Short mmCIF file of N, CA and C in Angstrom, two decimals:
data_model
loop_
_atom_site.label_atom_id
_atom_site.label_comp_id
_atom_site.label_asym_id
_atom_site.label_seq_id
_atom_site.Cartn_x
_atom_site.Cartn_y
_atom_site.Cartn_z
N UNK A 1 116.34 29.72 79.52
CA UNK A 1 116.94 29.42 78.89
C UNK A 1 116.68 29.73 77.29
N UNK A 2 117.60 29.61 76.37
CA UNK A 2 117.85 30.65 75.34
C UNK A 2 117.17 30.34 74.04
N UNK A 3 116.45 30.71 73.06
CA UNK A 3 115.89 30.01 72.49
C UNK A 3 117.35 29.74 71.41
N UNK A 4 116.87 28.12 70.38
CA UNK A 4 118.35 28.00 69.58
C UNK A 4 118.65 29.47 68.08
N UNK A 5 119.29 29.29 67.74
CA UNK A 5 119.87 30.66 66.75
C UNK A 5 121.40 30.24 66.03
N UNK A 6 120.84 30.72 64.80
CA UNK A 6 122.14 30.84 63.98
C UNK A 6 123.59 31.42 63.95
N UNK A 7 124.33 30.59 63.54
CA UNK A 7 125.63 32.00 63.33
C UNK A 7 126.57 32.30 62.02
N UNK A 8 126.81 33.27 62.41
CA UNK A 8 127.58 33.21 60.99
C UNK A 8 127.94 32.33 60.38
N UNK A 9 128.90 31.35 61.07
CA UNK A 9 129.53 29.97 60.32
C UNK A 9 128.48 28.62 60.01
N UNK A 10 127.26 28.93 60.34
CA UNK A 10 125.80 28.23 59.60
C UNK A 10 126.05 26.80 60.50
N UNK A 11 126.95 27.41 62.36
CA UNK A 11 125.91 26.66 63.76
C UNK A 11 124.97 27.17 64.31
N UNK A 12 123.72 26.69 64.76
CA UNK A 12 123.18 26.02 65.63
C UNK A 12 123.47 26.04 66.95
N UNK A 13 122.69 26.85 67.67
CA UNK A 13 123.23 27.64 69.30
C UNK A 13 122.49 27.90 69.71
N UNK A 14 122.19 27.20 71.27
CA UNK A 14 121.26 27.64 72.64
C UNK A 14 121.85 26.90 74.01
N UNK A 15 121.07 28.54 74.46
CA UNK A 15 121.46 28.52 75.81
C UNK A 15 121.30 26.93 76.88
N UNK A 16 121.67 26.23 77.67
CA UNK A 16 120.97 25.07 77.80
C UNK A 16 121.18 24.83 79.38
N UNK A 17 122.14 25.96 80.12
CA UNK A 17 122.75 25.80 80.81
C UNK A 17 123.09 27.18 82.01
N UNK A 18 122.50 27.61 83.10
CA UNK A 18 123.53 28.29 84.16
C UNK A 18 124.33 28.10 85.09
N UNK A 19 124.78 29.00 85.06
CA UNK A 19 126.16 28.36 85.59
C UNK A 19 126.40 29.47 87.28
N UNK A 20 126.90 29.21 87.82
CA UNK A 20 127.95 30.57 88.95
C UNK A 20 128.93 29.59 89.74
N UNK A 21 130.46 30.57 89.84
CA UNK A 21 131.22 30.02 89.96
C UNK A 21 131.28 29.99 92.12
N UNK A 22 131.83 29.11 91.94
CA UNK A 22 132.08 28.33 93.59
C UNK A 22 133.28 28.13 94.02
N UNK A 23 133.97 27.74 94.76
CA UNK A 23 135.15 27.94 95.94
C UNK A 23 135.51 26.34 94.67
N UNK A 24 135.08 26.08 94.27
CA UNK A 24 134.73 24.50 93.86
C UNK A 24 135.21 24.48 92.64
N UNK A 25 134.50 25.03 91.94
CA UNK A 25 134.45 25.60 90.64
C UNK A 25 133.03 25.85 89.94
N UNK A 26 131.53 25.13 89.64
CA UNK A 26 130.38 25.46 89.34
C UNK A 26 129.98 25.20 89.63
N UNK A 27 128.23 25.74 89.93
CA UNK A 27 127.12 25.11 90.51
C UNK A 27 126.10 26.34 89.75
N UNK A 28 124.81 24.76 88.92
CA UNK A 28 123.87 25.18 88.33
C UNK A 28 123.11 24.61 87.71
N UNK A 29 122.27 24.93 86.60
CA UNK A 29 121.10 23.65 86.33
C UNK A 29 121.25 23.80 84.72
N UNK A 30 121.27 22.22 83.91
CA UNK A 30 121.15 22.45 82.54
C UNK A 30 120.03 21.84 82.36
N UNK A 31 119.02 22.77 81.54
CA UNK A 31 118.12 21.96 81.21
C UNK A 31 117.48 22.15 79.21
N UNK A 32 117.46 20.80 78.97
CA UNK A 32 116.87 20.37 77.46
C UNK A 32 114.93 19.61 77.48
N UNK A 33 115.24 19.78 76.12
CA UNK A 33 113.47 18.88 75.80
C UNK A 33 113.98 17.73 76.96
N UNK A 34 115.26 16.56 77.63
CA UNK A 34 114.84 15.68 77.95
C UNK A 34 115.92 15.77 79.13
N UNK A 35 115.67 16.95 79.84
CA UNK A 35 117.27 16.88 80.51
C UNK A 35 116.64 18.52 81.07
N UNK A 36 116.43 17.85 82.68
CA UNK A 36 116.05 19.37 83.88
C UNK A 36 116.50 18.50 84.76
N UNK A 37 117.83 19.49 85.16
CA UNK A 37 119.34 19.16 86.63
C UNK A 37 119.32 19.68 87.03
N UNK A 38 119.82 19.81 88.31
CA UNK A 38 120.91 20.71 89.16
C UNK A 38 122.12 19.57 89.11
N UNK A 39 122.31 20.52 88.28
CA UNK A 39 124.29 20.04 88.21
C UNK A 39 124.99 21.35 89.03
N UNK A 40 126.40 19.99 89.87
CA UNK A 40 127.73 21.05 89.14
C UNK A 40 128.97 20.37 88.83
N UNK A 41 129.53 21.11 88.91
CA UNK A 41 130.80 21.15 87.94
C UNK A 41 131.74 21.46 89.12
N UNK A 42 133.01 20.05 88.96
CA UNK A 42 133.56 20.03 90.11
C UNK A 42 135.44 19.88 90.13
N UNK A 43 135.48 20.63 90.43
CA UNK A 43 137.27 21.22 89.71
C UNK A 43 138.15 19.59 90.01
N UNK A 44 139.21 18.57 89.34
CA UNK A 44 139.52 17.98 89.34
C UNK A 44 140.48 18.50 90.05
N UNK A 45 141.38 17.37 91.80
CA UNK A 45 142.54 18.51 92.30
C UNK A 45 143.88 18.23 91.03
N UNK A 46 144.05 16.78 90.32
CA UNK A 46 145.22 17.13 90.17
C UNK A 46 145.61 15.85 88.46
N UNK A 47 144.67 16.76 87.66
CA UNK A 47 144.16 16.86 86.11
C UNK A 47 145.60 16.28 85.13
N UNK A 48 145.65 14.41 85.09
CA UNK A 48 146.92 14.33 84.18
C UNK A 48 146.63 15.28 82.58
N UNK A 49 147.22 15.12 81.44
CA UNK A 49 147.50 15.46 80.54
C UNK A 49 146.82 15.79 79.54
N UNK A 50 145.72 15.21 79.48
CA UNK A 50 145.35 14.49 78.87
C UNK A 50 143.76 14.76 79.28
N UNK A 51 143.58 14.58 80.84
CA UNK A 51 142.49 14.19 81.19
C UNK A 51 141.13 15.44 82.15
N UNK A 52 140.47 15.19 81.93
CA UNK A 52 139.62 16.35 81.84
C UNK A 52 139.80 17.27 83.51
N UNK A 53 139.87 18.42 83.52
CA UNK A 53 139.75 19.74 84.43
C UNK A 53 138.99 19.30 85.22
N UNK A 54 137.80 19.01 85.01
CA UNK A 54 136.26 19.18 85.75
C UNK A 54 136.09 17.71 85.56
N UNK A 55 134.89 17.49 86.36
CA UNK A 55 133.90 16.97 86.71
C UNK A 55 132.60 16.73 86.95
N UNK A 56 132.01 16.37 85.97
CA UNK A 56 130.43 16.72 86.50
C UNK A 56 129.26 16.04 86.63
N UNK A 57 128.40 16.41 88.11
CA UNK A 57 127.58 15.64 88.51
C UNK A 57 126.25 16.23 88.43
N UNK A 58 125.01 14.94 88.20
CA UNK A 58 123.75 15.23 88.92
C UNK A 58 123.62 14.79 89.98
N UNK A 59 123.50 15.56 90.83
CA UNK A 59 123.39 14.62 92.61
C UNK A 59 124.80 14.09 93.17
N UNK A 60 124.58 12.49 93.31
CA UNK A 60 125.87 11.95 92.88
C UNK A 60 126.37 10.98 91.57
N UNK A 61 125.89 11.72 91.03
CA UNK A 61 125.99 10.68 89.40
C UNK A 61 126.36 11.40 88.78
N UNK A 62 128.08 10.75 88.62
CA UNK A 62 129.10 11.83 87.52
C UNK A 62 128.03 11.52 85.76
N UNK A 63 127.69 12.17 84.65
CA UNK A 63 127.46 12.18 83.71
C UNK A 63 128.08 13.36 82.59
N UNK A 64 129.57 13.95 83.54
CA UNK A 64 130.00 14.30 81.78
C UNK A 64 131.65 14.99 82.66
N UNK A 65 131.90 16.07 81.88
CA UNK A 65 134.02 15.87 82.21
C UNK A 65 133.93 17.68 81.37
N UNK A 66 134.85 18.73 81.84
CA UNK A 66 135.36 19.17 81.32
C UNK A 66 136.27 19.58 81.27
N UNK A 67 137.29 20.25 79.58
CA UNK A 67 138.71 20.68 80.17
C UNK A 67 138.43 22.47 79.66
N UNK A 68 139.54 22.28 80.29
CA UNK A 68 139.91 24.02 81.17
C UNK A 68 140.73 24.66 79.36
N UNK A 69 139.71 25.75 78.55
CA UNK A 69 140.22 25.87 77.10
C UNK A 69 140.02 27.47 77.38
N UNK A 70 141.57 27.73 76.55
CA UNK A 70 141.89 29.65 75.91
C UNK A 70 141.16 29.77 74.85
N UNK A 71 140.29 30.55 74.49
CA UNK A 71 139.62 30.78 72.88
C UNK A 71 141.39 31.44 72.49
N UNK A 72 141.38 31.49 71.55
CA UNK A 72 142.33 32.32 70.32
C UNK A 72 141.29 33.55 69.53
N UNK A 73 140.72 33.72 69.87
CA UNK A 73 140.33 34.66 69.19
C UNK A 73 139.53 35.09 70.27
N UNK A 74 139.16 35.21 71.52
CA UNK A 74 138.86 36.38 72.34
C UNK A 74 139.82 36.94 73.85
N UNK A 75 140.83 35.41 73.45
CA UNK A 75 141.85 35.53 74.41
C UNK A 75 141.54 35.29 75.85
N UNK A 76 140.24 34.30 75.93
CA UNK A 76 138.74 34.54 77.04
C UNK A 76 139.12 33.02 77.13
N UNK A 77 139.17 32.19 78.64
CA UNK A 77 138.33 31.24 78.97
C UNK A 77 137.21 30.22 78.69
N UNK A 78 137.31 28.95 79.31
CA UNK A 78 136.33 28.60 78.45
C UNK A 78 136.55 27.30 79.21
N UNK A 79 134.79 26.59 79.30
CA UNK A 79 135.15 25.24 79.57
C UNK A 79 134.76 23.73 78.53
N UNK A 80 135.59 23.34 77.59
CA UNK A 80 135.00 22.33 76.23
C UNK A 80 134.19 21.13 77.68
N UNK A 81 133.14 21.39 76.97
CA UNK A 81 132.13 20.03 78.39
C UNK A 81 131.74 18.71 77.14
N UNK A 82 131.48 17.66 78.37
CA UNK A 82 131.41 16.58 77.16
C UNK A 82 130.19 16.11 78.46
N UNK A 83 128.89 16.46 77.88
CA UNK A 83 127.75 15.17 79.10
C UNK A 83 127.11 14.39 77.91
N UNK A 84 127.43 12.74 78.93
CA UNK A 84 126.89 11.66 78.60
C UNK A 84 126.38 10.64 79.67
N UNK A 85 125.78 9.82 79.14
CA UNK A 85 124.77 9.27 80.34
C UNK A 85 124.09 8.07 79.08
N UNK A 86 123.96 6.21 79.61
CA UNK A 86 123.59 5.70 79.18
C UNK A 86 121.83 6.05 78.64
N UNK A 87 121.19 6.54 79.52
CA UNK A 87 119.95 7.33 78.72
C UNK A 87 120.19 7.85 77.79
N UNK A 88 121.35 8.77 77.29
CA UNK A 88 121.30 9.62 76.12
C UNK A 88 121.44 8.76 74.77
N UNK A 89 121.07 9.16 73.37
CA UNK A 89 120.97 8.53 72.34
C UNK A 89 122.41 9.16 71.86
N UNK A 90 123.22 10.40 72.74
CA UNK A 90 124.86 10.72 72.20
C UNK A 90 125.65 11.76 73.18
N UNK A 91 126.30 11.59 72.98
CA UNK A 91 127.19 12.69 74.05
C UNK A 91 126.62 14.10 73.63
N UNK A 92 126.63 15.07 74.83
CA UNK A 92 125.83 16.26 74.48
C UNK A 92 127.40 17.10 74.70
N UNK A 93 127.96 17.67 73.80
CA UNK A 93 128.78 19.07 73.67
C UNK A 93 128.32 20.32 73.56
N UNK A 94 129.48 20.87 74.53
CA UNK A 94 129.01 22.51 75.02
C UNK A 94 130.39 22.99 75.45
N UNK A 95 129.88 24.70 75.60
CA UNK A 95 130.84 25.43 75.83
C UNK A 95 130.81 26.31 77.10
N UNK A 96 131.13 26.30 78.50
CA UNK A 96 130.62 26.63 79.57
C UNK A 96 131.23 28.24 79.50
N UNK A 97 130.86 29.70 79.28
CA UNK A 97 131.35 30.56 79.29
C UNK A 97 130.87 31.54 79.74
N UNK A 98 131.26 33.01 80.37
CA UNK A 98 131.07 34.37 79.85
C UNK A 98 130.46 34.48 78.77
N UNK A 99 129.02 35.65 79.09
CA UNK A 99 128.25 35.93 77.97
C UNK A 99 128.04 37.24 78.21
N UNK A 100 128.59 38.41 77.31
CA UNK A 100 128.04 39.14 77.60
C UNK A 100 127.04 39.74 77.53
N UNK A 101 126.75 40.72 78.92
CA UNK A 101 125.24 40.90 79.16
C UNK A 101 124.36 39.82 80.40
N UNK A 102 125.27 39.03 80.43
CA UNK A 102 124.45 37.51 80.85
C UNK A 102 125.20 37.46 81.82
N UNK A 103 124.62 37.35 83.24
CA UNK A 103 124.93 36.96 84.81
C UNK A 103 125.20 35.04 84.94
N UNK A 104 126.74 35.25 85.71
CA UNK A 104 127.06 34.36 85.63
C UNK A 104 127.22 33.01 83.87
N UNK A 105 127.48 31.97 84.61
CA UNK A 105 127.72 31.58 82.84
C UNK A 105 127.03 31.09 82.49
N UNK A 106 127.31 31.07 81.18
CA UNK A 106 126.06 29.49 80.47
C UNK A 106 126.77 28.68 80.02
N UNK A 107 126.66 27.31 79.54
CA UNK A 107 126.32 26.37 78.88
C UNK A 107 125.90 26.38 77.73
N UNK A 108 126.64 26.56 76.87
CA UNK A 108 125.51 26.40 75.19
C UNK A 108 125.67 25.73 74.34
N UNK A 109 125.25 24.97 73.74
CA UNK A 109 125.22 23.51 73.28
C UNK A 109 125.16 24.20 72.12
N UNK A 110 126.67 23.37 71.00
CA UNK A 110 126.21 24.38 69.41
C UNK A 110 126.40 22.59 68.67
N UNK A 111 126.38 23.20 67.53
CA UNK A 111 125.83 22.40 66.41
C UNK A 111 125.80 22.25 65.00
N UNK A 112 127.01 21.75 63.81
CA UNK A 112 127.50 22.18 62.47
C UNK A 112 126.40 21.88 62.16
N UNK A 113 125.24 22.92 60.67
CA UNK A 113 124.68 22.68 60.43
C UNK A 113 125.01 22.03 59.05
N UNK A 114 124.57 21.01 58.79
CA UNK A 114 124.55 20.31 57.11
C UNK A 114 123.80 21.19 56.09
N UNK A 115 123.85 21.86 56.06
CA UNK A 115 123.25 22.32 54.92
C UNK A 115 124.11 23.05 53.75
#
């Protein structure tokens, strides 16, 4: 996993997962100091207008959801991800996207710095 880095927009970012595309979504792993799980991101068959397009599982336990989005800056598709579980102090928000120079898809966590 990648080390945390700060962007031009004063945002801290880190790669917390790597995934590959599958027939039904994505398969990979998520690793943080508190989390080290194999995960799958499964496509929702008929999502509602505002409901998630994907559900995220570790084994048989659902612990997140993702929404298909399109970047206006790069005109590329990505997934807006929310991971949550009763054991987490707060939800984890991240983006699943292809990163130039990397294989597969990267799950990138980010947080606005409040400096």
